[in-house]
Short mmCIF file of C-alpha atoms in Angstrom, two decimals:
data_model
loop_
_atom_site.label_atom_id
_atom_site.label_comp_id
_atom_site.label_asym_id
_atom_site.label_seq_id
_atom_site.Cartn_x
_atom_site.Cartn_y
_atom_site.Cartn_z
CA MET A 297 28.36 58.49 16.50
CA THR A 298 27.66 55.24 17.82
CA ALA A 299 26.47 53.77 14.19
CA LEU A 300 29.76 55.08 12.73
CA VAL A 301 32.02 53.55 15.42
CA THR A 302 29.94 50.07 14.92
CA LYS A 303 30.51 49.91 11.19
CA ARG A 304 33.85 50.69 11.80
CA LEU A 305 33.97 47.54 14.15
CA LEU A 306 32.64 45.04 12.01
CA ARG A 307 34.71 46.01 9.04
CA SER A 308 37.69 45.58 11.24
CA PHE A 309 36.61 42.01 13.21
CA GLY A 310 34.70 41.20 9.65
CA SER A 311 31.50 39.24 9.87
CA LEU A 312 30.50 37.07 13.20
CA HIS A 313 30.76 34.34 10.97
CA SER A 314 34.27 34.46 9.55
CA LEU A 315 35.41 35.63 13.11
CA GLY A 316 34.02 32.21 14.49
CA ARG A 317 35.59 30.03 10.68
CA CYS A 318 38.74 32.10 11.42
CA CYS A 319 38.84 31.38 15.70
CA CYS A 320 38.25 27.51 14.56
CA ASP A 321 40.71 26.88 12.28
CA SER A 322 43.09 28.62 14.10
CA PRO A 323 42.98 30.49 17.50
CA ASN A 324 45.74 32.57 17.45
CA ALA A 325 44.99 34.14 14.35
CA GLY A 326 41.14 35.08 15.83
CA PHE A 327 42.74 36.71 18.66
CA ALA A 328 45.87 39.00 16.88
CA SER A 329 42.45 40.04 15.39
CA PHE A 330 41.02 40.50 18.27
CA TYR A 331 43.58 42.42 19.46
CA ARG A 332 44.56 44.77 16.25
CA SER A 333 41.00 45.70 16.17
CA ARG A 334 41.20 46.61 20.06
CA ASP A 335 43.98 48.57 19.18
CA THR A 336 42.12 50.56 16.56
CA ALA A 337 38.98 51.34 18.96
CA SER A 338 41.93 52.70 21.18
CA ILE A 339 43.11 55.30 19.11
CA LEU A 340 38.77 56.64 19.27
CA SER A 341 38.89 59.01 22.17
CA GLY A 342 35.89 60.11 24.31
CA ASP A 343 32.76 59.16 22.97
CA ARG A 344 33.88 56.82 20.51
CA LEU A 345 36.11 54.61 23.15
CA LEU A 346 33.13 54.43 25.11
CA SER A 347 31.00 52.48 22.31
CA ALA A 348 33.55 51.04 20.94
CA GLU A 349 33.91 49.12 24.28
CA ARG A 350 30.44 48.51 24.19
CA SER A 351 30.16 47.02 20.78
CA GLY A 352 33.06 44.54 22.41
CA ILE A 353 30.82 43.50 24.96
CA LEU A 354 28.03 42.44 22.49
CA LEU A 355 30.39 41.46 19.97
CA ALA A 356 32.40 38.44 22.83
CA ARG A 357 28.76 37.52 24.19
CA SER A 358 27.72 36.54 20.75
CA MET A 359 30.52 35.21 20.18
CA ILE A 360 30.57 32.71 23.44
CA GLN A 361 27.07 31.86 22.49
CA TYR A 362 28.20 30.98 19.04
CA PHE A 363 30.89 28.74 20.29
CA SER A 364 29.17 27.56 23.18
CA THR A 365 26.26 26.34 20.66
CA SER A 366 29.07 24.06 18.30
CA THR A 367 29.95 20.50 17.74
CA LEU A 368 32.68 20.02 19.74
CA ASN A 369 35.18 16.76 18.14
CA PRO A 370 37.94 15.14 20.16
CA ARG A 371 41.52 15.37 18.99
CA PRO A 372 43.63 12.87 17.72
CA ASP A 373 45.73 13.15 21.08
CA GLU A 374 42.60 13.13 23.32
CA GLY A 375 41.47 9.81 22.50
CA ALA A 376 37.34 8.36 22.28
CA PHE A 377 34.70 10.18 24.30
CA PRO A 378 33.67 8.68 27.50
CA SER A 379 31.53 5.61 26.87
CA ASP A 380 29.03 6.84 29.64
CA LEU A 381 28.52 9.92 27.99
CA LEU A 382 27.77 8.25 24.87
CA SER A 383 23.69 7.26 23.99
CA LYS A 384 22.26 4.08 24.68
CA LYS A 385 20.06 4.33 22.25
CA PRO A 386 20.18 1.84 19.18
CA VAL A 387 20.74 2.87 15.37
CA ALA A 388 16.96 2.74 13.67
CA ALA A 389 16.96 0.44 10.79
CA SER A 390 16.62 1.34 7.71
CA GLU A 391 12.63 2.28 6.90
CA GLU A 392 10.59 0.03 4.91
CA ARG A 393 9.88 0.41 1.39
CA ASP A 394 7.37 2.98 0.30
CA ILE A 395 4.17 1.33 -1.73
CA GLY A 396 3.24 2.30 -4.79
CA ARG A 397 5.95 3.66 -6.53
CA TYR A 398 6.28 1.41 -9.54
CA GLN A 399 9.45 -0.53 -8.24
CA ASP A 400 10.69 -3.91 -9.44
CA LEU A 401 10.45 -6.12 -6.60
CA LEU A 402 13.07 -8.98 -6.09
CA ILE A 403 11.41 -11.72 -4.43
CA PRO A 404 13.22 -15.34 -3.18
CA VAL A 405 12.16 -18.72 -5.47
CA THR A 406 11.37 -21.52 -3.54
CA ASN A 407 9.58 -25.20 -3.81
CA PHE A 408 7.54 -27.57 -1.23
CA HIS A 409 10.64 -28.84 -0.01
CA ASN A 410 11.39 -25.54 0.98
CA GLU A 411 14.70 -25.01 -1.48
CA ASP A 412 16.22 -22.16 -2.10
CA LYS A 413 15.57 -21.89 -6.07
CA GLY A 414 17.14 -18.27 -6.86
CA PHE A 415 15.55 -14.83 -7.52
CA MET A 416 12.93 -13.34 -9.01
CA VAL A 417 12.38 -9.91 -10.78
CA LEU A 418 8.55 -8.95 -10.62
CA ALA A 419 7.53 -5.72 -12.78
CA GLY A 420 6.70 -3.05 -10.57
CA ASP A 421 3.75 -1.24 -12.72
CA VAL A 422 2.01 -4.88 -11.91
CA PHE A 423 3.29 -5.82 -8.44
CA ASP A 424 4.40 -2.66 -7.04
CA LEU A 425 0.95 -0.37 -7.66
CA PRO A 426 -0.83 2.22 -5.10
CA ILE A 427 -3.61 0.63 -3.31
CA ARG A 428 -7.09 2.00 -4.01
CA LYS A 429 -9.57 0.75 -1.97
CA ASP A 430 -12.11 2.25 -4.85
CA ILE A 431 -11.37 0.33 -7.70
CA ILE A 432 -11.33 -2.73 -5.77
CA HIS A 433 -14.73 -2.17 -4.69
CA ARG A 434 -16.29 -1.31 -7.92
CA VAL A 435 -14.06 -4.95 -9.31
CA VAL A 436 -16.03 -6.34 -6.83
CA ARG A 437 -18.99 -5.58 -7.47
CA TRP A 438 -19.22 -5.87 -10.50
CA GLN A 439 -18.10 -9.61 -10.26
CA LEU A 440 -20.14 -10.32 -8.17
CA ALA A 441 -23.30 -8.94 -10.34
CA LYS A 442 -22.05 -10.71 -12.80
CA ARG A 443 -22.05 -13.66 -11.89
CA GLN A 444 -25.80 -13.49 -10.15
CA GLN A 445 -27.94 -15.75 -11.38
CA GLY A 446 -30.43 -13.41 -11.57
CA THR A 447 -33.20 -16.04 -11.81
CA HIS A 448 -36.14 -15.42 -9.64
CA SER A 449 -39.84 -14.93 -10.64
CA THR A 450 -43.50 -13.81 -9.91
CA LYS A 451 -46.09 -14.51 -11.14
CA THR A 452 -48.11 -12.01 -12.84
CA ILE A 453 -52.30 -11.91 -12.76
CA SER A 454 -51.90 -13.38 -16.13
CA GLU A 455 -49.77 -16.46 -14.93
CA VAL A 456 -51.98 -17.13 -11.46
CA SER A 457 -54.37 -20.05 -11.87
CA GLY A 458 -57.62 -19.45 -10.91
CA THR A 459 -60.95 -18.06 -11.98
CA GLY A 460 -61.88 -15.57 -14.79
CA ARG A 461 -65.51 -14.59 -13.52
CA LYS A 462 -66.02 -11.67 -11.46
CA PRO A 463 -66.85 -12.24 -8.43
CA TRP A 464 -70.49 -10.46 -7.48
CA GLN A 465 -71.87 -7.73 -9.71
CA GLN A 466 -70.85 -4.41 -9.72
CA LYS A 467 -73.34 -3.15 -7.65
CA GLY A 468 -76.36 -3.66 -5.06
CA THR A 469 -73.92 -5.41 -2.91
CA GLY A 470 -72.61 -2.82 -0.57
CA ARG A 471 -68.82 -4.48 -1.23
CA ALA A 472 -66.34 -3.28 -2.94
CA ARG A 473 -66.18 -3.49 -7.14
CA HIS A 474 -63.45 -6.62 -8.16
CA GLY A 475 -63.49 -7.98 -11.15
CA SER A 476 -61.25 -10.73 -10.10
CA LEU A 477 -59.98 -13.02 -7.87
CA ARG A 478 -56.76 -13.38 -9.22
CA SER A 479 -55.51 -9.87 -8.40
CA ASN A 480 -53.07 -8.86 -6.27
CA GLN A 481 -54.71 -8.06 -3.27
CA PHE A 482 -56.42 -11.45 -2.85
CA ARG A 483 -55.03 -14.52 -1.36
CA GLY A 484 -53.03 -17.14 -4.12
CA GLY A 485 -53.69 -13.80 -6.11
CA ALA A 486 -50.73 -12.40 -8.29
CA THR A 487 -47.48 -10.28 -7.35
CA MET A 488 -47.58 -6.51 -8.45
CA HIS A 489 -44.15 -5.08 -9.54
CA GLY A 490 -42.25 -8.25 -9.27
CA PRO A 491 -38.62 -9.67 -9.74
CA LYS A 492 -38.25 -11.30 -13.20
CA PRO A 493 -35.40 -13.09 -14.73
CA ARG A 494 -32.79 -11.10 -15.60
CA SER A 495 -28.69 -10.42 -15.81
CA HIS A 496 -27.65 -8.00 -12.92
CA ALA A 497 -24.76 -7.68 -14.69
CA PHE A 498 -23.59 -3.59 -15.46
CA LYS A 499 -20.05 -3.03 -17.79
CA LEU A 500 -17.22 -2.21 -16.15
CA ASN A 501 -14.04 -0.92 -18.02
CA LYS A 502 -11.24 -2.83 -19.24
CA LYS A 503 -8.56 -0.88 -18.09
CA VAL A 504 -10.31 -0.76 -14.51
CA ARG A 505 -10.80 -4.37 -14.42
CA ARG A 506 -7.18 -4.76 -15.14
CA LEU A 507 -6.14 -2.12 -12.60
CA GLY A 508 -8.06 -3.73 -9.97
CA LEU A 509 -6.02 -6.80 -10.69
CA MET A 510 -2.50 -5.19 -10.50
CA ILE A 511 -3.81 -3.44 -7.28
CA ALA A 512 -4.96 -6.74 -5.59
CA LEU A 513 -0.87 -8.24 -6.50
CA SER A 514 0.59 -5.15 -5.37
CA ALA A 515 -1.10 -5.40 -2.00
CA ARG A 516 -0.48 -9.24 -1.43
CA ALA A 517 3.36 -8.76 -2.40
CA ALA A 518 3.55 -5.27 -0.11
CA GLU A 519 2.27 -7.47 2.36
CA GLY A 520 4.72 -10.16 2.19
CA LYS A 521 2.61 -12.70 0.68
CA LEU A 522 2.67 -13.80 -2.61
CA LEU A 523 4.55 -17.07 -2.99
CA VAL A 524 6.79 -17.45 -6.29
CA PHE A 525 7.70 -21.92 -6.65
CA ASP A 526 10.15 -22.64 -9.52
CA ASP A 527 7.42 -25.27 -9.82
CA LEU A 528 4.37 -26.42 -8.75
CA ASN A 529 4.78 -30.07 -9.23
CA ILE A 530 4.37 -32.93 -5.96
CA PRO A 531 5.72 -36.27 -5.90
CA THR A 532 2.20 -38.02 -5.15
CA HIS A 533 -1.27 -36.74 -5.04
CA LYS A 534 -1.64 -37.80 -0.96
CA THR A 535 -3.39 -34.53 1.14
CA LYS A 536 -1.05 -34.65 3.54
CA ASN A 537 2.13 -33.00 1.51
CA ILE A 538 -0.61 -30.37 1.08
CA VAL A 539 -1.14 -30.31 4.62
CA ASN A 540 2.29 -30.87 5.73
CA TYR A 541 3.31 -27.98 4.34
CA PHE A 542 -0.01 -25.71 4.91
CA ASN A 543 1.31 -25.86 8.84
CA GLN A 544 4.58 -25.05 8.26
CA MET A 545 2.98 -21.42 6.27
CA GLU A 546 3.13 -18.73 9.54
CA ASN A 547 -0.45 -16.45 9.48
CA THR A 548 -1.97 -18.26 6.87
CA LYS A 549 -5.62 -19.25 7.34
CA LYS A 550 -6.57 -19.59 3.33
CA LEU A 551 -4.12 -20.33 0.24
CA LEU A 552 -4.59 -20.01 -3.58
CA ILE A 553 -2.36 -21.59 -5.73
CA VAL A 554 -2.39 -20.54 -9.15
CA ASP A 555 -1.11 -23.24 -12.16
CA GLY A 556 -0.32 -21.77 -15.67
CA GLY A 557 -2.87 -23.76 -18.27
CA PRO A 558 -4.25 -26.74 -17.35
CA ILE A 559 -4.14 -27.66 -13.69
CA ASP A 560 -2.00 -30.73 -12.74
CA GLU A 561 -3.95 -33.91 -11.84
CA LYS A 562 -1.94 -34.66 -9.16
CA LEU A 563 -2.06 -31.11 -7.15
CA LYS A 564 -5.98 -31.08 -8.03
CA LEU A 565 -6.44 -34.65 -5.86
CA ALA A 566 -4.31 -33.42 -3.15
CA THR A 567 -6.21 -30.12 -2.39
CA GLN A 568 -9.89 -31.13 -3.36
CA ASN A 569 -10.73 -32.17 -0.16
CA LEU A 570 -9.17 -29.36 1.40
CA HIS A 571 -11.71 -26.24 1.84
CA TYR A 572 -8.57 -23.96 3.27
CA VAL A 573 -6.43 -24.61 -0.44
CA ASN A 574 -7.95 -23.67 -3.59
CA VAL A 575 -6.95 -23.97 -7.00
CA LEU A 576 -6.91 -21.66 -9.86
CA PRO A 577 -5.97 -21.62 -13.46
CA SER A 578 -3.87 -18.16 -14.05
CA ILE A 579 -6.49 -17.37 -16.75
CA GLY A 580 -8.76 -17.64 -14.20
CA LEU A 581 -7.36 -15.22 -11.49
CA ASN A 582 -9.25 -12.51 -10.16
CA VAL A 583 -9.34 -10.05 -8.12
CA TYR A 584 -12.66 -11.72 -5.54
CA SER A 585 -10.40 -14.54 -5.49
CA ILE A 586 -7.25 -12.81 -4.47
CA LEU A 587 -9.10 -11.33 -1.00
CA LEU A 588 -11.01 -14.64 -0.14
CA HIS A 589 -7.92 -15.87 0.32
CA ASP A 590 -4.50 -14.08 2.64
CA THR A 591 -2.01 -16.31 0.76
CA LEU A 592 -1.42 -16.26 -2.60
CA MET A 593 1.04 -18.90 -4.55
CA MET A 594 1.75 -19.49 -7.93
CA SER A 595 5.03 -20.73 -10.06
CA ARG A 596 7.23 -18.37 -12.63
CA ASP A 597 5.78 -19.03 -15.73
CA VAL A 598 1.80 -17.95 -14.08
CA VAL A 599 4.03 -15.00 -13.20
CA ASN A 600 5.59 -14.46 -16.78
CA LYS A 601 1.93 -15.44 -17.98
CA ILE A 602 0.09 -12.47 -15.55
CA VAL A 603 2.53 -9.75 -17.21
CA GLU A 604 2.37 -10.56 -20.41
CA ARG A 605 -1.53 -10.05 -19.95
CA MET A 606 -0.83 -6.83 -18.43
CA HIS A 607 1.56 -5.47 -20.47
CA THR A 608 -0.93 -6.79 -23.72
CA PRO A 609 -2.44 -3.12 -25.44
CA ILE A 610 -6.62 -3.43 -24.64
CA LYS A 611 -8.66 -3.64 -27.81
CA ARG A 612 -11.19 -0.94 -28.37
#
């Protein structure tokens, strides 16, 4: 019986959500619906009337809980909220961009006089790759192994100078038998299984080498340590010009300048006495040199050459 009355009440009231929306839009309409439902419940007799009143109480409690958690907005005639009720916490700035999304980067262009030379777009598939330390580690190991000279050498028993005579007879002396004083157990003798000149280089796929270079460039671009110049021309070959510009840079300990094609003679003379500034041609740019310097400087032409080189298909 109670369930039957509750169903009828809900049918007359409608859903709780529609009732709340109706009351918010037009309070008079909400209360009119409430009174019509109460008239319907008053027609019931006995147990039905008692159950209807209980259900109405529960429904009223739900309505109070629903409206108490809703957001209140001031009416136009009431004015704005009091300032003391507003939050004092400042609005957080927009989050920094995510690294490794292959998005094109817009970077300002300048020169040694700190003049504004516009902007340049860096290709996202070259300067915005996900940072992978494992690829960097493989490329650095390949570079260091390839440049290792491998000139270490030791002498075998046939290369050690000394007599070839048997030191003493085979039997009868009570001593251990030996056939040569150039053996490895004697002083000045040979070295067994020692190193010989060889190459320490090992093979690393071209796509992995190229990926390592792009990851290193992406890391410098993400750190804000990639500077793009309109050109790398300097007025004189004086070292003080480079020193003055380097002192103006913040949080920079070593600077790598990448010049396109042959290195400018003035730039070469101006930096050759500075151990913290190095110059490389664009064709010689590598992962290990980028990691040794915390700031990377290159011209527009160098950026275009690097992007063109990275986009060139690998010859199988």
